[in-house]
CSV table of C-alpha atoms in Angstrom, one decimal:
chain,number,residue,atom,x,y,z
A,1,UNK,CA,0.1,0.3,0.0
A,2,UNK,CA,1.1,2.7,-0.5
A,3,UNK,CA,1.0,5.5,2.1
A,4,UNK,CA,2.6,8.9,0.0
A,5,UNK,CA,5.4,9.1,4.0
A,6,UNK,CA,8.5,7.3,2.4
A,7,UNK,CA,11.3,8.9,4.9
A,8,UNK,CA,13.7,11.0,3.1
A,9,UNK,CA,17.0,10.4,4.3
A,10,UNK,CA,20.6,12.3,4.2
A,11,UNK,CA,23.5,12.1,5.4
A,12,UNK,CA,24.9,11.9,8.2
A,13,UNK,CA,23.2,8.2,8.2
A,14,UNK,CA,20.2,7.5,10.2
A,15,UNK,CA,20.3,4.9,13.7
A,16,UNK,CA,19.1,1.0,11.8
A,17,UNK,CA,16.3,1.4,14.5
A,18,UNK,CA,15.2,4.5,11.9
A,19,UNK,CA,14.6,2.1,9.1
A,20,UNK,CA,13.0,-0.5,11.4
A,21,UNK,CA,10.6,2.2,12.4
A,22,UNK,CA,9.6,2.9,9.0
A,23,UNK,CA,8.9,-1.0,8.9
A,24,UNK,CA,6.8,-1.3,11.8
A,25,UNK,CA,5.0,2.3,10.6
A,26,UNK,CA,4.5,1.6,7.0
A,27,UNK,CA,2.9,-1.7,8.5
A,28,UNK,CA,0.9,-0.5,11.4
A,29,UNK,CA,-0.9,1.4,8.5
A,30,UNK,CA,-1.2,-1.6,6.2
A,31,UNK,CA,-2.5,-2.9,9.2
A,32,UNK,CA,-5.1,-0.5,10.1
A,33,UNK,CA,-6.5,0.3,7.0
A,34,UNK,CA,-7.0,-3.7,6.4
A,35,UNK,CA,-9.2,-3.6,10.0
A,36,UNK,CA,-11.0,-1.1,8.8
A,37,UNK,CA,-12.3,-2.4,5.4
A,38,UNK,CA,-12.5,-6.2,7.5
A,39,UNK,CA,-15.4,-4.3,9.8
A,40,UNK,CA,-17.2,-4.3,6.6
A,41,UNK,CA,-17.4,-8.4,5.8
A,42,UNK,CA,-17.5,-9.6,10.1
A,43,UNK,CA,-16.2,-13.0,9.0
A,44,UNK,CA,-12.8,-11.3,8.0
A,45,UNK,CA,-12.6,-9.2,11.0
A,46,UNK,CA,-10.8,-12.7,12.9
A,47,UNK,CA,-7.7,-12.4,10.8
A,48,UNK,CA,-7.5,-8.6,10.0
A,49,UNK,CA,-8.0,-8.3,14.0
A,50,UNK,CA,-4.9,-10.5,14.0
A,51,UNK,CA,-2.8,-8.8,11.9
A,52,UNK,CA,-3.5,-5.2,13.4
A,53,UNK,CA,-2.3,-6.9,16.9
A,54,UNK,CA,0.9,-8.5,15.7
A,55,UNK,CA,1.8,-4.5,13.6
A,56,UNK,CA,1.0,-2.9,16.6
A,57,UNK,CA,3.4,-5.2,18.6
A,58,UNK,CA,6.0,-4.2,16.4
A,59,UNK,CA,5.0,-0.7,16.9
A,60,UNK,CA,5.4,-0.4,20.3
A,61,UNK,CA,9.3,-2.6,20.2
A,62,UNK,CA,9.5,-0.1,17.2
A,63,UNK,CA,8.8,2.9,19.0
A,64,UNK,CA,10.8,1.7,22.3
A,65,UNK,CA,13.6,1.6,20.1
A,66,UNK,CA,13.8,4.9,18.8
A,67,UNK,CA,13.0,6.5,21.9
A,68,UNK,CA,15.7,5.3,23.2
A,69,UNK,CA,18.3,5.5,20.0
A,70,UNK,CA,16.7,9.3,19.6
A,71,UNK,CA,18.0,10.0,23.5
A,72,UNK,CA,21.3,8.3,22.9
A,73,UNK,CA,21.7,11.1,19.6
A,74,UNK,CA,20.9,14.2,22.2
A,75,UNK,CA,24.4,13.5,23.8
A,76,UNK,CA,26.4,15.2,21.1
A,77,UNK,CA,23.6,18.5,21.1
A,78,UNK,CA,23.7,18.5,24.7
A,79,UNK,CA,28.0,17.7,24.8
A,80,UNK,CA,27.7,21.2,22.2
A,81,UNK,CA,26.4,23.6,25.2
A,82,UNK,CA,28.9,22.5,27.6
A,83,UNK,CA,31.6,24.5,25.4
A,84,UNK,CA,30.6,28.0,26.5
A,85,UNK,CA,32.0,30.6,24.9
A,86,UNK,CA,35.3,28.8,23.5
A,87,UNK,CA,36.2,29.3,19.9
A,88,UNK,CA,38.4,26.8,18.3
A,89,UNK,CA,39.8,29.0,16.0
A,90,UNK,CA,41.2,31.4,19.7
A,91,UNK,CA,42.2,28.3,21.1
A,92,UNK,CA,44.7,27.5,18.4
A,93,UNK,CA,45.6,31.1,18.6
A,94,UNK,CA,46.5,30.5,21.6
A,95,UNK,CA,48.4,27.6,21.6
A,96,UNK,CA,50.6,29.2,18.7
A,97,UNK,CA,51.4,32.2,21.0
A,98,UNK,CA,52.6,28.9,24.1
A,99,UNK,CA,54.6,27.6,20.9
A,100,UNK,CA,56.1,31.1,20.3
A,101,UNK,CA,56.8,31.8,24.2
A,102,UNK,CA,58.1,28.4,24.4
A,103,UNK,CA,60.7,28.6,21.2
A,104,UNK,CA,62.0,32.0,23.2
A,105,UNK,CA,62.5,30.7,25.9
A,106,UNK,CA,64.1,27.9,25.0
A,107,UNK,CA,66.1,30.6,23.1
A,108,UNK,CA,67.2,32.0,26.1
A,109,UNK,CA,68.1,28.8,27.7
A,110,UNK,CA,70.7,27.9,24.5
A,111,UNK,CA,72.4,31.1,24.9
A,112,UNK,CA,72.6,30.7,28.4
A,113,UNK,CA,74.3,27.3,28.4
A,114,UNK,CA,76.1,28.6,26.1
A,115,UNK,CA,77.9,31.7,28.1
A,116,UNK,CA,77.9,28.8,31.3
A,117,UNK,CA,80.2,27.4,28.4
A,118,UNK,CA,82.4,30.4,28.0
A,119,UNK,CA,82.4,30.8,32.0
A,120,UNK,CA,84.2,27.4,32.9
A,121,UNK,CA,86.5,27.6,30.5
A,122,UNK,CA,87.3,31.5,31.5
A,123,UNK,CA,87.6,29.4,35.2
A,124,UNK,CA,89.8,26.7,34.2
A,125,UNK,CA,92.1,29.1,32.0
A,126,UNK,CA,92.3,31.0,35.6
A,127,UNK,CA,92.8,28.4,37.6
A,128,UNK,CA,95.3,27.8,35.5
A,129,UNK,CA,97.8,31.2,35.0
A,130,UNK,CA,97.0,30.5,39.1
A,131,UNK,CA,98.7,27.6,38.9
A,132,UNK,CA,100.9,29.1,36.6
A,133,UNK,CA,102.0,31.8,38.1
A,134,UNK,CA,101.8,30.4,41.4
A,135,UNK,CA,104.9,28.3,40.3
A,136,UNK,CA,106.8,30.9,38.8
A,137,UNK,CA,106.7,34.3,41.1
A,138,UNK,CA,107.6,31.0,43.5
A,139,UNK,CA,111.1,31.5,42.0
A,140,UNK,CA,112.8,34.4,43.7
A,141,UNK,CA,114.6,35.9,40.6
A,142,UNK,CA,111.3,35.6,38.3
A,143,UNK,CA,110.2,38.2,41.6
A,144,UNK,CA,113.4,40.4,42.0
A,145,UNK,CA,112.8,40.6,37.9
A,146,UNK,CA,109.5,41.4,37.5
A,147,UNK,CA,109.4,43.5,41.0
A,148,UNK,CA,106.9,42.3,42.5
A,149,UNK,CA,107.0,40.4,46.1
A,150,UNK,CA,105.6,36.4,46.4
A,151,UNK,CA,102.1,38.5,48.4
A,152,UNK,CA,101.3,40.1,44.9
A,153,UNK,CA,98.3,41.4,43.9
A,154,UNK,CA,98.7,38.9,40.7
A,155,UNK,CA,97.2,35.4,42.2
A,156,UNK,CA,94.7,37.3,43.9
A,157,UNK,CA,93.7,39.2,41.2
A,158,UNK,CA,93.3,35.5,39.4
A,159,UNK,CA,92.3,34.3,42.2
A,160,UNK,CA,89.3,37.0,42.3
A,161,UNK,CA,88.2,36.2,38.6
A,162,UNK,CA,88.1,32.1,39.4
A,163,UNK,CA,85.5,32.8,42.3
A,164,UNK,CA,83.6,34.9,40.1
A,165,UNK,CA,82.9,33.0,37.5
A,166,UNK,CA,82.3,30.2,39.7
A,167,UNK,CA,79.6,32.1,41.1
A,168,UNK,CA,78.4,33.0,38.0
A,169,UNK,CA,78.6,28.9,36.2
A,170,UNK,CA,75.7,28.2,38.9
A,171,UNK,CA,74.1,31.3,38.7
A,172,UNK,CA,73.7,30.5,35.0
A,173,UNK,CA,73.1,26.4,35.8
A,174,UNK,CA,69.6,27.4,37.8
A,175,UNK,CA,68.9,29.8,35.3
A,176,UNK,CA,68.7,27.9,32.3
A,177,UNK,CA,66.8,24.9,34.6
A,178,UNK,CA,64.6,27.7,35.3
A,179,UNK,CA,64.2,28.2,31.8
A,180,UNK,CA,64.1,25.0,30.8
A,181,UNK,CA,61.6,24.2,32.8
A,182,UNK,CA,59.4,27.6,31.5
A,183,UNK,CA,59.8,26.1,28.3
A,184,UNK,CA,58.6,22.7,29.0
A,185,UNK,CA,55.5,24.0,30.7
A,186,UNK,CA,54.8,26.7,28.0
A,187,UNK,CA,55.0,23.4,25.5
A,188,UNK,CA,52.3,21.8,27.7
A,189,UNK,CA,49.9,24.3,27.4
A,190,UNK,CA,50.6,24.4,23.5
A,191,UNK,CA,49.6,20.7,23.2
A,192,UNK,CA,46.7,21.2,25.7
A,193,UNK,CA,44.8,24.4,23.7
A,194,UNK,CA,45.6,22.5,20.8
A,195,UNK,CA,44.3,19.4,22.0
A,196,UNK,CA,41.2,21.3,23.3
A,197,UNK,CA,40.9,22.6,20.0
A,198,UNK,CA,40.6,19.7,18.4
A,199,UNK,CA,38.5,18.6,21.0
A,200,UNK,CA,35.9,21.6,20.1
A,201,UNK,CA,36.0,21.6,16.5
A,202,UNK,CA,35.3,17.4,17.1
A,203,UNK,CA,32.1,18.4,19.5
A,204,UNK,CA,30.5,21.4,16.7
A,205,UNK,CA,30.8,18.6,14.2
A,206,UNK,CA,29.5,16.1,16.2
A,207,UNK,CA,26.4,18.3,17.8
A,208,UNK,CA,25.6,19.4,13.9
A,209,UNK,CA,25.5,15.8,12.6
A,210,UNK,CA,23.5,14.8,15.8
A,211,UNK,CA,21.1,17.6,14.7
A,212,UNK,CA,20.0,17.0,11.8
A,213,UNK,CA,19.9,12.7,12.9
A,214,UNK,CA,17.4,14.1,15.4
A,215,UNK,CA,15.7,16.4,12.7
A,216,UNK,CA,14.9,13.4,10.6
A,217,UNK,CA,14.3,10.7,13.7
A,218,UNK,CA,11.9,12.9,15.4
A,219,UNK,CA,10.2,13.3,12.0
A,220,UNK,CA,10.0,9.3,12.1
A,221,UNK,CA,9.4,8.8,15.4
A,222,UNK,CA,6.3,11.6,15.8
A,223,UNK,CA,4.8,9.5,12.5
A,224,UNK,CA,5.1,6.2,14.1
A,225,UNK,CA,3.7,7.4,17.2
A,226,UNK,CA,0.3,8.4,15.6
A,227,UNK,CA,0.0,5.4,13.8
A,228,UNK,CA,0.8,3.5,16.8
A,229,UNK,CA,-1.8,5.3,18.8
A,230,UNK,CA,-4.8,4.8,15.9
A,231,UNK,CA,-4.5,1.2,15.6
A,232,UNK,CA,-4.0,0.6,19.3
A,233,UNK,CA,-7.4,2.4,19.3
A,234,UNK,CA,-9.0,1.2,16.7
A,235,UNK,CA,-7.9,-2.5,18.0
A,236,UNK,CA,-9.3,-1.5,21.5
A,237,UNK,CA,-12.8,-0.9,19.8
A,238,UNK,CA,-12.9,-3.5,17.6
A,239,UNK,CA,-11.7,-6.0,20.9
A,240,UNK,CA,-14.6,-4.3,22.7
A,241,UNK,CA,-17.0,-5.1,20.1
A,242,UNK,CA,-16.8,-8.2,19.9
A,243,UNK,CA,-16.9,-8.6,24.1
A,244,UNK,CA,-20.1,-7.0,24.2
A,245,UNK,CA,-22.0,-7.6,20.7
A,246,UNK,CA,-22.0,-11.6,18.8
A,247,UNK,CA,-19.7,-11.3,15.8
A,248,UNK,CA,-21.6,-12.0,12.5
A,249,UNK,CA,-24.7,-10.4,13.6
A,250,UNK,CA,-24.5,-7.6,11.1
A,251,UNK,CA,-27.4,-5.8,12.6
A,252,UNK,CA,-25.3,-5.1,16.0
A,253,UNK,CA,-22.0,-4.6,13.8
A,254,UNK,CA,-19.5,-2.4,15.0
A,255,UNK,CA,-20.7,0.6,17.0
A,256,UNK,CA,-17.2,1.6,19.0
A,257,UNK,CA,-14.9,0.9,15.8
A,258,UNK,CA,-17.4,3.2,14.3
A,259,UNK,CA,-16.8,6.1,16.6
A,260,UNK,CA,-13.0,4.9,16.6
A,261,UNK,CA,-12.6,5.4,12.9
A,262,UNK,CA,-14.5,8.7,13.1
A,263,UNK,CA,-11.5,10.1,14.9
A,264,UNK,CA,-8.5,8.2,13.4
A,265,UNK,CA,-9.5,10.2,10.5
A,266,UNK,CA,-10.1,13.4,12.1
A,267,UNK,CA,-6.2,13.1,14.2
A,268,UNK,CA,-4.4,11.5,11.2
A,269,UNK,CA,-6.0,13.9,8.4
A,270,UNK,CA,-5.1,17.1,10.2
A,271,UNK,CA,-1.4,15.8,11.2
A,272,UNK,CA,0.2,15.4,8.1
A,273,UNK,CA,-0.3,15.2,4.2
A,274,UNK,CA,0.7,12.0,3.7
A,275,UNK,CA,-2.2,10.3,5.5
A,276,UNK,CA,-4.5,11.5,2.4
A,277,UNK,CA,-4.8,8.4,1.2
A,278,UNK,CA,-5.3,6.3,4.6
A,279,UNK,CA,-7.9,8.7,5.4
A,280,UNK,CA,-10.0,8.7,2.1
A,281,UNK,CA,-9.9,4.5,3.2
A,282,UNK,CA,-10.9,4.8,5.8
A,283,UNK,CA,-13.5,7.3,5.3
A,284,UNK,CA,-14.9,4.7,2.7
A,285,UNK,CA,-14.6,1.9,5.2
A,286,UNK,CA,-15.9,4.3,8.4
A,287,UNK,CA,-19.4,5.0,5.3
A,288,UNK,CA,-19.2,1.2,5.4
A,289,UNK,CA,-20.6,0.8,8.6
A,290,UNK,CA,-22.6,3.8,9.1
A,291,UNK,CA,-26.2,2.1,10.1
A,292,UNK,CA,-24.6,-0.4,12.2
A,293,UNK,CA,-25.2,-0.4,16.0
């Protein structure tokens, strides 16, 4: 039976529950029309009612599955609200600035290491000169020739230079270690910012995809709910007529079902244009019941 309600599926792919729901909806619509038309010939009602009950059971199971799938798809859209005002591009810009800061700190660290290297070389040279001068100045002939005393200021000056070099060396040791630590922190910050930017981009993309999926899923869910309600109403009415009146007695007919059909026709006729063919056949079936009961 052509229902005129084909699902328009567009990327991203819809969850498998949607296809199951569409099948259940189509079966339920067919069973609804078949049961309504069978009311005009009471002998065919039992088989039509059995099929309607089976279709109704399938529709309810599919409805429950589709509701669960829709709830699962809401998660990415909800995660979008947790992002606040975070922006992928701004995060990447901050990450780039952190990278630049790390690179500048690393350059300072290298300069500190180079200075430390030269200070250690000067320290070694000074210590060598102190040893050499100490040995040379221990000779009386050399001191006499130079006109200096054994406790002259040369060794003291060299000692001061050596100590200064060592103190500066230790200061640079501490400095470049702090610079290395700061550069590492900047690198870590840049990495975290890049990772967060990727997370934000992925979350936004997932939320956009989920929004499309939710829209299509909600449309099918609404269709299935309407058809399930209509079929359930007619099945209940026919069952009630079966209990209250003997089947096969055309004079008694199906008064509850006739009233239910009127409500179903109004509900389906005002809900979706795709139900035009269904409502037309239901109106014909209801017309055949006029005068019964």
